[in-house]
Amino acid sequence: DAGVTQSPTHLIKTRGQQVTLRCSPISGHKSVSWYQQVLGQGPQFIFQYYEKEERGRGNFPDRFSARQFPNYSSELNVNALLLGDSALYLCASSLWVWDREAQYFGPGTRLLVL
Amino acid sequence: ELKVEQNPLFLSMQEGKNYTIYCNYSTTSDRLYWYRQDPGKSLESLFVLLSNGAVKQEGRLMASLDTKARLSTLHITAAVHDLSATYFCAVDMYSGGGADGLTFGKGTHLIIQP
């Protein structure tokens, strides 16, 4: 079975631009979470979606938004990009929002903002 | 605010030696996860610890959880070079109807030398 997939793998943008990142969860998983990992740090929680609804949000500005589609795939949008948004963006999927098993992470999208 | 602290943050050790990585967290939780990350890669789930006293072992790695002390350990036995990676612990603060995602430590960068 395919794991979590993300696209694109790499992305270069300039300050002020907007970016959309995509994630497809493991088949059968209904919850998707987004994390930002800055170089040398642990991942930081951005959003969790379950059944197309936002179920949790981390401490990120309103420039960050996300949505989940009926097929459980998800998009993360970041507007007005800043240099500090350069990071590895990870998507994780789990069966349910209250799933006590591990979240499974995708390969990530590496975003560079110039 | 939940805080997760790992130590050491950097560890260089010789093959064949034993060592322990510590993970302390600041708020009551009975769900703790250990992940491995290789350079430039995503996160690989190692262990899910879901109750006080939980102990899990996989090969040369063993993880344990003491919820009363808010402490988890990852013990490496007879280290081999292939275990060189960054290891993260993460705590889940899911509560009722909201999802707060995983809170990660800063990671332990482990180098195992011949």
PDB file of C-alpha atoms in Angstrom:
ATOM      1  CA  ASP A   1       0.000   0.000   0.000  1.00  0.00           C
ATOM      2  CA  ALA A   2       1.145   3.515  -0.758  1.00  0.00           C
ATOM      3  CA  GLY A   3       2.161   5.651   2.167  1.00  0.00           C
ATOM      4  CA  VAL A   4       1.502   9.332   2.638  1.00  0.00           C
ATOM      5  CA  THR A   5       2.370  11.262  -0.501  1.00  0.00           C
ATOM      6  CA  GLN A   6       3.157  14.949  -0.804  1.00  0.00           C
ATOM      7  CA  SER A   7       3.737  17.291  -3.718  1.00  0.00           C
ATOM      8  CA  PRO A   8       5.787  19.028  -4.815  1.00  0.00           C
ATOM      9  CA  THR A   9       8.977  17.669  -3.249  1.00  0.00           C
ATOM     10  CA  HIS A  10      10.831  20.951  -3.545  1.00  0.00           C
ATOM     11  CA  LEU A  11       9.711  24.507  -4.121  1.00  0.00           C
ATOM     12  CA  ILE A  12      11.420  27.875  -4.438  1.00  0.00           C
ATOM     13  CA  LYS A  13       9.410  31.058  -3.951  1.00  0.00           C
ATOM     14  CA  THR A  14      10.143  34.706  -3.312  1.00  0.00           C
ATOM     15  CA  ARG A  15       8.956  36.850  -0.450  1.00  0.00           C
ATOM     16  CA  GLY A  16       5.341  37.943  -0.723  1.00  0.00           C
ATOM     17  CA  GLN A  17       4.300  35.076  -2.972  1.00  0.00           C
ATOM     18  CA  GLN A  18       1.746  32.431  -2.124  1.00  0.00           C
ATOM     19  CA  VAL A  19       2.272  28.664  -2.086  1.00  0.00           C
ATOM     20  CA  THR A  20       0.029  25.593  -2.023  1.00  0.00           C
ATOM     21  CA  LEU A  21       1.278  22.248  -0.791  1.00  0.00           C
ATOM     22  CA  ARG A  22      -0.602  18.994  -1.284  1.00  0.00           C
ATOM     23  CA  CYS A  23      -0.939  15.795   0.688  1.00  0.00           C
ATOM     24  CA  SER A  24      -2.653  12.457   0.133  1.00  0.00           C
ATOM     25  CA  PRO A  25      -3.075  10.309   3.240  1.00  0.00           C
ATOM     26  CA  ILE A  26      -2.710   6.572   3.523  1.00  0.00           C
ATOM     27  CA  SER A  27      -5.710   4.825   2.044  1.00  0.00           C
ATOM     28  CA  GLY A  28      -8.422   4.542   4.701  1.00  0.00           C
ATOM     29  CA  HIS A  29      -6.986   7.291   6.892  1.00  0.00           C
ATOM     30  CA  LYS A  30      -9.385  10.155   7.513  1.00  0.00           C
ATOM     31  CA  SER A  31      -7.238  12.572   9.501  1.00  0.00           C
ATOM     32  CA  VAL A  32      -4.446  14.720   8.112  1.00  0.00           C
ATOM     33  CA  SER A  33      -2.073  16.925  10.079  1.00  0.00           C
ATOM     34  CA  TRP A  34       0.461  19.481   8.882  1.00  0.00           C
ATOM     35  CA  TYR A  35       3.784  20.262  10.528  1.00  0.00           C
ATOM     36  CA  GLN A  36       6.567  22.751   9.839  1.00  0.00           C
ATOM     37  CA  GLN A  37      10.139  21.678  10.493  1.00  0.00           C
ATOM     38  CA  VAL A  38      12.751  24.393  10.440  1.00  0.00           C
ATOM     39  CA  LEU A  39      16.311  23.173   9.937  1.00  0.00           C
ATOM     40  CA  GLY A  40      17.757  21.790  13.154  1.00  0.00           C
ATOM     41  CA  GLN A  41      14.462  21.803  15.051  1.00  0.00           C
ATOM     42  CA  GLY A  42      11.655  19.370  15.759  1.00  0.00           C
ATOM     43  CA  PRO A  43       8.446  19.611  13.733  1.00  0.00           C
ATOM     44  CA  GLN A  44       5.839  22.136  14.885  1.00  0.00           C
ATOM     45  CA  PHE A  45       2.131  21.438  14.628  1.00  0.00           C
ATOM     46  CA  ILE A  46       0.199  23.671  12.204  1.00  0.00           C
ATOM     47  CA  PHE A  47      -3.215  22.062  11.598  1.00  0.00           C
ATOM     48  CA  GLN A  48      -5.173  18.870  11.986  1.00  0.00           C
ATOM     49  CA  TYR A  49      -8.189  18.050   9.809  1.00  0.00           C
ATOM     50  CA  TYR A  50     -10.677  15.252  10.185  1.00  0.00           C
ATOM     51  CA  GLU A  51     -13.676  14.641   7.963  1.00  0.00           C
ATOM     52  CA  LYS A  52     -13.032  17.951   6.185  1.00  0.00           C
ATOM     53  CA  GLU A  53     -13.207  19.961   9.401  1.00  0.00           C
ATOM     54  CA  GLU A  54     -10.411  21.726  11.217  1.00  0.00           C
ATOM     55  CA  ARG A  55      -9.974  19.950  14.543  1.00  0.00           C
ATOM     56  CA  GLY A  56      -6.835  21.644  15.808  1.00  0.00           C
ATOM     57  CA  ARG A  57      -4.578  24.568  15.056  1.00  0.00           C
ATOM     58  CA  GLY A  58      -1.099  25.379  16.260  1.00  0.00           C
ATOM     59  CA  ASN A  59       0.425  28.758  16.955  1.00  0.00           C
ATOM     60  CA  PHE A  60       0.788  29.974  13.386  1.00  0.00           C
ATOM     61  CA  PRO A  61      -0.394  33.253  11.816  1.00  0.00           C
ATOM     62  CA  ASP A  62      -3.488  33.571   9.671  1.00  0.00           C
ATOM     63  CA  ARG A  63      -1.281  33.526   6.582  1.00  0.00           C
ATOM     64  CA  PHE A  64      -1.410  29.765   7.002  1.00  0.00           C
ATOM     65  CA  SER A  65      -4.599  28.008   5.995  1.00  0.00           C
ATOM     66  CA  ALA A  66      -5.600  24.520   4.995  1.00  0.00           C
ATOM     67  CA  ARG A  67      -8.482  22.425   3.827  1.00  0.00           C
ATOM     68  CA  GLN A  68      -9.384  18.794   3.444  1.00  0.00           C
ATOM     69  CA  PHE A  69     -11.275  17.358   0.515  1.00  0.00           C
ATOM     70  CA  PRO A  70     -13.949  14.610   0.392  1.00  0.00           C
ATOM     71  CA  ASN A  71     -11.279  12.077  -0.610  1.00  0.00           C
ATOM     72  CA  TYR A  72      -9.371  13.076   2.575  1.00  0.00           C
ATOM     73  CA  SER A  73      -6.489  14.676   0.700  1.00  0.00           C
ATOM     74  CA  SER A  74      -5.437  18.069   1.961  1.00  0.00           C
ATOM     75  CA  GLU A  75      -3.860  21.336   0.905  1.00  0.00           C
ATOM     76  CA  LEU A  76      -1.818  23.750   2.964  1.00  0.00           C
ATOM     77  CA  ASN A  77      -1.715  27.353   1.749  1.00  0.00           C
ATOM     78  CA  VAL A  78       0.704  29.983   2.891  1.00  0.00           C
ATOM     79  CA  ASN A  79       0.195  33.591   1.800  1.00  0.00           C
ATOM     80  CA  ALA A  80       2.594  36.526   1.826  1.00  0.00           C
ATOM     81  CA  LEU A  81       5.623  34.308   2.230  1.00  0.00           C
ATOM     82  CA  LEU A  82       8.409  35.394   4.561  1.00  0.00           C
ATOM     83  CA  LEU A  83      12.014  34.247   4.606  1.00  0.00           C
ATOM     84  CA  GLY A  84      11.238  32.481   7.900  1.00  0.00           C
ATOM     85  CA  ASP A  85       8.710  30.249   6.181  1.00  0.00           C
ATOM     86  CA  SER A  86      11.578  28.334   4.609  1.00  0.00           C
ATOM     87  CA  ALA A  87      11.250  24.852   6.063  1.00  0.00           C
ATOM     88  CA  LEU A  88      10.334  21.247   5.476  1.00  0.00           C
ATOM     89  CA  TYR A  89       6.553  20.913   5.536  1.00  0.00           C
ATOM     90  CA  LEU A  90       5.389  17.514   6.657  1.00  0.00           C
ATOM     91  CA  CYS A  91       2.001  15.950   6.295  1.00  0.00           C
ATOM     92  CA  ALA A  92       0.935  13.124   8.594  1.00  0.00           C
ATOM     93  CA  SER A  93      -2.076  10.864   8.395  1.00  0.00           C
ATOM     94  CA  SER A  94      -3.920   8.763  10.944  1.00  0.00           C
ATOM     95  CA  LEU A  95      -7.130   6.789  10.973  1.00  0.00           C
ATOM     96  CA  TRP A  96      -9.077   9.112  13.242  1.00  0.00           C
ATOM     97  CA  VAL A  97      -8.439  12.384  15.026  1.00  0.00           C
ATOM     98  CA  TRP A  98      -8.415  10.483  18.317  1.00  0.00           C
ATOM     99  CA  ASP A  99      -6.251   7.684  16.955  1.00  0.00           C
ATOM    100  CA  ARG A 100      -3.910   6.427  19.645  1.00  0.00           C
ATOM    101  CA  GLU A 101      -1.512   4.891  17.170  1.00  0.00           C
ATOM    102  CA  ALA A 102       1.301   6.688  15.394  1.00  0.00           C
ATOM    103  CA  GLN A 103       0.815   9.394  12.861  1.00  0.00           C
ATOM    104  CA  TYR A 104       2.509   8.390   9.629  1.00  0.00           C
ATOM    105  CA  PHE A 105       4.533  11.098   7.977  1.00  0.00           C
ATOM    106  CA  GLY A 106       4.983  11.789   4.300  1.00  0.00           C
ATOM    107  CA  PRO A 107       8.304  12.627   2.638  1.00  0.00           C
ATOM    108  CA  GLY A 108       7.701  16.353   3.017  1.00  0.00           C
ATOM    109  CA  THR A 109       7.879  19.413   0.799  1.00  0.00           C
ATOM    110  CA  ARG A 110      11.016  21.464   1.148  1.00  0.00           C
ATOM    111  CA  LEU A 111      10.165  25.143   0.690  1.00  0.00           C
ATOM    112  CA  LEU A 112      12.817  27.778   0.167  1.00  0.00           C
ATOM    113  CA  VAL A 113      11.769  31.432   0.275  1.00  0.00           C
ATOM    114  CA  LEU A 114      14.223  33.892  -1.256  1.00  0.00           C
TER     115      LEU A 114
ATOM    116  CA  GLU B   1       1.897  25.179  27.296  1.00  0.00           C
ATOM    117  CA  LEU B   2       3.310  21.716  26.835  1.00  0.00           C
ATOM    118  CA  LYS B   3       7.096  21.549  26.711  1.00  0.00           C
ATOM    119  CA  VAL B   4       9.116  18.533  25.636  1.00  0.00           C
ATOM    120  CA  GLU B   5      12.806  18.412  26.440  1.00  0.00           C
ATOM    121  CA  GLN B   6      15.278  15.885  25.152  1.00  0.00           C
ATOM    122  CA  ASN B   7      18.779  15.294  26.321  1.00  0.00           C
ATOM    123  CA  PRO B   8      21.357  15.062  25.185  1.00  0.00           C
ATOM    124  CA  LEU B   9      20.804  17.088  22.007  1.00  0.00           C
ATOM    125  CA  PHE B  10      23.976  15.718  20.518  1.00  0.00           C
ATOM    126  CA  LEU B  11      25.588  12.353  21.167  1.00  0.00           C
ATOM    127  CA  SER B  12      28.676  10.811  19.644  1.00  0.00           C
ATOM    128  CA  MET B  13      29.350   7.238  20.654  1.00  0.00           C
ATOM    129  CA  GLN B  14      31.347   4.242  19.598  1.00  0.00           C
ATOM    130  CA  GLU B  15      29.960   1.091  18.108  1.00  0.00           C
ATOM    131  CA  GLY B  16      29.248  -1.560  20.682  1.00  0.00           C
ATOM    132  CA  LYS B  17      28.476   0.882  23.495  1.00  0.00           C
ATOM    133  CA  ASN B  18      25.167   1.411  25.318  1.00  0.00           C
ATOM    134  CA  TYR B  19      23.489   4.729  25.878  1.00  0.00           C
ATOM    135  CA  THR B  20      20.167   6.293  26.854  1.00  0.00           C
ATOM    136  CA  ILE B  21      18.307   9.301  25.461  1.00  0.00           C
ATOM    137  CA  TYR B  22      15.923  11.051  27.850  1.00  0.00           C
ATOM    138  CA  CYS B  23      12.657  12.796  27.090  1.00  0.00           C
ATOM    139  CA  ASN B  24      10.912  14.904  29.734  1.00  0.00           C
ATOM    140  CA  TYR B  25       7.563  16.593  29.236  1.00  0.00           C
ATOM    141  CA  SER B  26       5.758  19.182  31.277  1.00  0.00           C
ATOM    142  CA  THR B  27       2.075  18.196  31.286  1.00  0.00           C
ATOM    143  CA  THR B  28       0.215  15.006  32.019  1.00  0.00           C
ATOM    144  CA  SER B  29      -0.058  12.769  28.999  1.00  0.00           C
ATOM    145  CA  ASP B  30      -0.130   9.035  28.458  1.00  0.00           C
ATOM    146  CA  ARG B  31       0.769   9.066  24.789  1.00  0.00           C
ATOM    147  CA  LEU B  32       4.367   9.359  23.756  1.00  0.00           C
ATOM    148  CA  TYR B  33       6.014   8.608  20.438  1.00  0.00           C
ATOM    149  CA  TRP B  34       9.557   8.111  19.257  1.00  0.00           C
ATOM    150  CA  TYR B  35      10.550   8.909  15.692  1.00  0.00           C
ATOM    151  CA  ARG B  36      13.763   8.584  13.719  1.00  0.00           C
ATOM    152  CA  GLN B  37      14.838  11.018  11.027  1.00  0.00           C
ATOM    153  CA  ASP B  38      17.724  10.494   8.622  1.00  0.00           C
ATOM    154  CA  PRO B  39      19.322  13.566   7.018  1.00  0.00           C
ATOM    155  CA  GLY B  40      17.049  15.119   4.412  1.00  0.00           C
ATOM    156  CA  LYS B  41      14.341  12.538   5.040  1.00  0.00           C
ATOM    157  CA  SER B  42      10.977  12.380   6.718  1.00  0.00           C
ATOM    158  CA  LEU B  43      10.088  10.905  10.098  1.00  0.00           C
ATOM    159  CA  GLU B  44       9.938   7.166  10.664  1.00  0.00           C
ATOM    160  CA  SER B  45       7.815   5.898  13.533  1.00  0.00           C
ATOM    161  CA  LEU B  46       9.778   3.776  16.013  1.00  0.00           C
ATOM    162  CA  PHE B  47       7.614   3.328  19.086  1.00  0.00           C
ATOM    163  CA  VAL B  48       4.194   4.295  20.390  1.00  0.00           C
ATOM    164  CA  LEU B  49       3.897   4.229  24.190  1.00  0.00           C
ATOM    165  CA  LEU B  50       0.346   4.475  25.448  1.00  0.00           C
ATOM    166  CA  SER B  51       0.385   3.733  29.162  1.00  0.00           C
ATOM    167  CA  ASN B  52       2.428   4.124  32.306  1.00  0.00           C
ATOM    168  CA  GLY B  53       5.123   1.482  32.493  1.00  0.00           C
ATOM    169  CA  ALA B  54       4.931   0.676  28.788  1.00  0.00           C
ATOM    170  CA  VAL B  55       8.119  -0.834  27.412  1.00  0.00           C
ATOM    171  CA  LYS B  56       8.738  -1.655  23.781  1.00  0.00           C
ATOM    172  CA  GLN B  57      11.775  -3.111  22.059  1.00  0.00           C
ATOM    173  CA  GLU B  58      12.823  -3.371  18.464  1.00  0.00           C
ATOM    174  CA  GLY B  59      16.268  -4.712  17.716  1.00  0.00           C
ATOM    175  CA  ARG B  60      18.864  -2.658  19.586  1.00  0.00           C
ATOM    176  CA  LEU B  61      16.363   0.008  20.648  1.00  0.00           C
ATOM    177  CA  MET B  62      14.136  -0.090  23.716  1.00  0.00           C
ATOM    178  CA  ALA B  63      11.720   2.630  24.807  1.00  0.00           C
ATOM    179  CA  SER B  64       9.926   3.056  28.107  1.00  0.00           C
ATOM    180  CA  LEU B  65       7.398   5.449  29.588  1.00  0.00           C
ATOM    181  CA  ASP B  66       6.904   6.653  33.177  1.00  0.00           C
ATOM    182  CA  THR B  67       3.871   8.937  33.133  1.00  0.00           C
ATOM    183  CA  LYS B  68       4.181   9.805  36.810  1.00  0.00           C
ATOM    184  CA  ALA B  69       7.698  11.135  36.299  1.00  0.00           C
ATOM    185  CA  ARG B  70       6.705  12.500  32.857  1.00  0.00           C
ATOM    186  CA  LEU B  71       9.758  10.760  31.457  1.00  0.00           C
ATOM    187  CA  SER B  72      10.464   8.482  28.550  1.00  0.00           C
ATOM    188  CA  THR B  73      13.776   6.860  27.701  1.00  0.00           C
ATOM    189  CA  LEU B  74      15.176   5.431  24.492  1.00  0.00           C
ATOM    190  CA  HIS B  75      17.939   2.954  25.246  1.00  0.00           C
ATOM    191  CA  ILE B  76      20.457   1.877  22.657  1.00  0.00           C
ATOM    192  CA  THR B  77      22.201  -1.429  23.188  1.00  0.00           C
ATOM    193  CA  ALA B  78      25.481  -2.326  21.459  1.00  0.00           C
ATOM    194  CA  ALA B  79      25.186   0.539  19.006  1.00  0.00           C
ATOM    195  CA  VAL B  80      25.916   0.040  15.317  1.00  0.00           C
ATOM    196  CA  HIS B  81      26.655   2.666  12.672  1.00  0.00           C
ATOM    197  CA  ASP B  82      23.253   2.206  11.001  1.00  0.00           C
ATOM    198  CA  LEU B  83      21.592   3.717  14.062  1.00  0.00           C
ATOM    199  CA  SER B  84      23.169   7.096  13.343  1.00  0.00           C
ATOM    200  CA  ALA B  85      20.244   9.510  12.900  1.00  0.00           C
ATOM    201  CA  THR B  86      18.262  12.175  14.739  1.00  0.00           C
ATOM    202  CA  TYR B  87      15.766  10.809  17.237  1.00  0.00           C
ATOM    203  CA  PHE B  88      12.695  12.751  18.293  1.00  0.00           C
ATOM    204  CA  CYS B  89      10.245  12.158  21.070  1.00  0.00           C
ATOM    205  CA  ALA B  90       6.768  13.641  20.765  1.00  0.00           C
ATOM    206  CA  VAL B  91       3.855  13.965  23.151  1.00  0.00           C
ATOM    207  CA  ASP B  92       0.200  14.011  22.151  1.00  0.00           C
ATOM    208  CA  MET B  93      -2.035  16.457  23.952  1.00  0.00           C
ATOM    209  CA  TYR B  94      -5.278  15.528  22.286  1.00  0.00           C
ATOM    210  CA  SER B  95      -8.076  16.525  24.619  1.00  0.00           C
ATOM    211  CA  GLY B  96     -11.749  15.877  24.089  1.00  0.00           C
ATOM    212  CA  GLY B  97     -13.080  17.574  21.016  1.00  0.00           C
ATOM    213  CA  GLY B  98      -9.947  19.437  20.093  1.00  0.00           C
ATOM    214  CA  ALA B  99      -6.714  18.191  18.585  1.00  0.00           C
ATOM    215  CA  ASP B 100      -3.481  19.853  19.535  1.00  0.00           C
ATOM    216  CA  GLY B 101      -1.212  17.719  17.439  1.00  0.00           C
ATOM    217  CA  LEU B 102       2.088  16.311  18.527  1.00  0.00           C
ATOM    218  CA  THR B 103       4.582  18.426  20.439  1.00  0.00           C
ATOM    219  CA  PHE B 104       8.132  17.407  19.548  1.00  0.00           C
ATOM    220  CA  GLY B 105      11.377  17.738  21.380  1.00  0.00           C
ATOM    221  CA  LYS B 106      14.332  19.351  19.633  1.00  0.00           C
ATOM    222  CA  GLY B 107      15.764  15.969  18.748  1.00  0.00           C
ATOM    223  CA  THR B 108      18.904  14.058  19.664  1.00  0.00           C
ATOM    224  CA  HIS B 109      21.498  13.987  16.907  1.00  0.00           C
ATOM    225  CA  LEU B 110      23.220  10.619  17.288  1.00  0.00           C
ATOM    226  CA  ILE B 111      26.487   9.748  15.597  1.00  0.00           C
ATOM    227  CA  ILE B 112      27.888   6.258  16.018  1.00  0.00           C
ATOM    228  CA  GLN B 113      31.523   5.873  15.105  1.00  0.00           C
ATOM    229  CA  PRO B 114      33.350   2.661  14.282  1.00  0.00           C
TER     230      PRO B 114
END
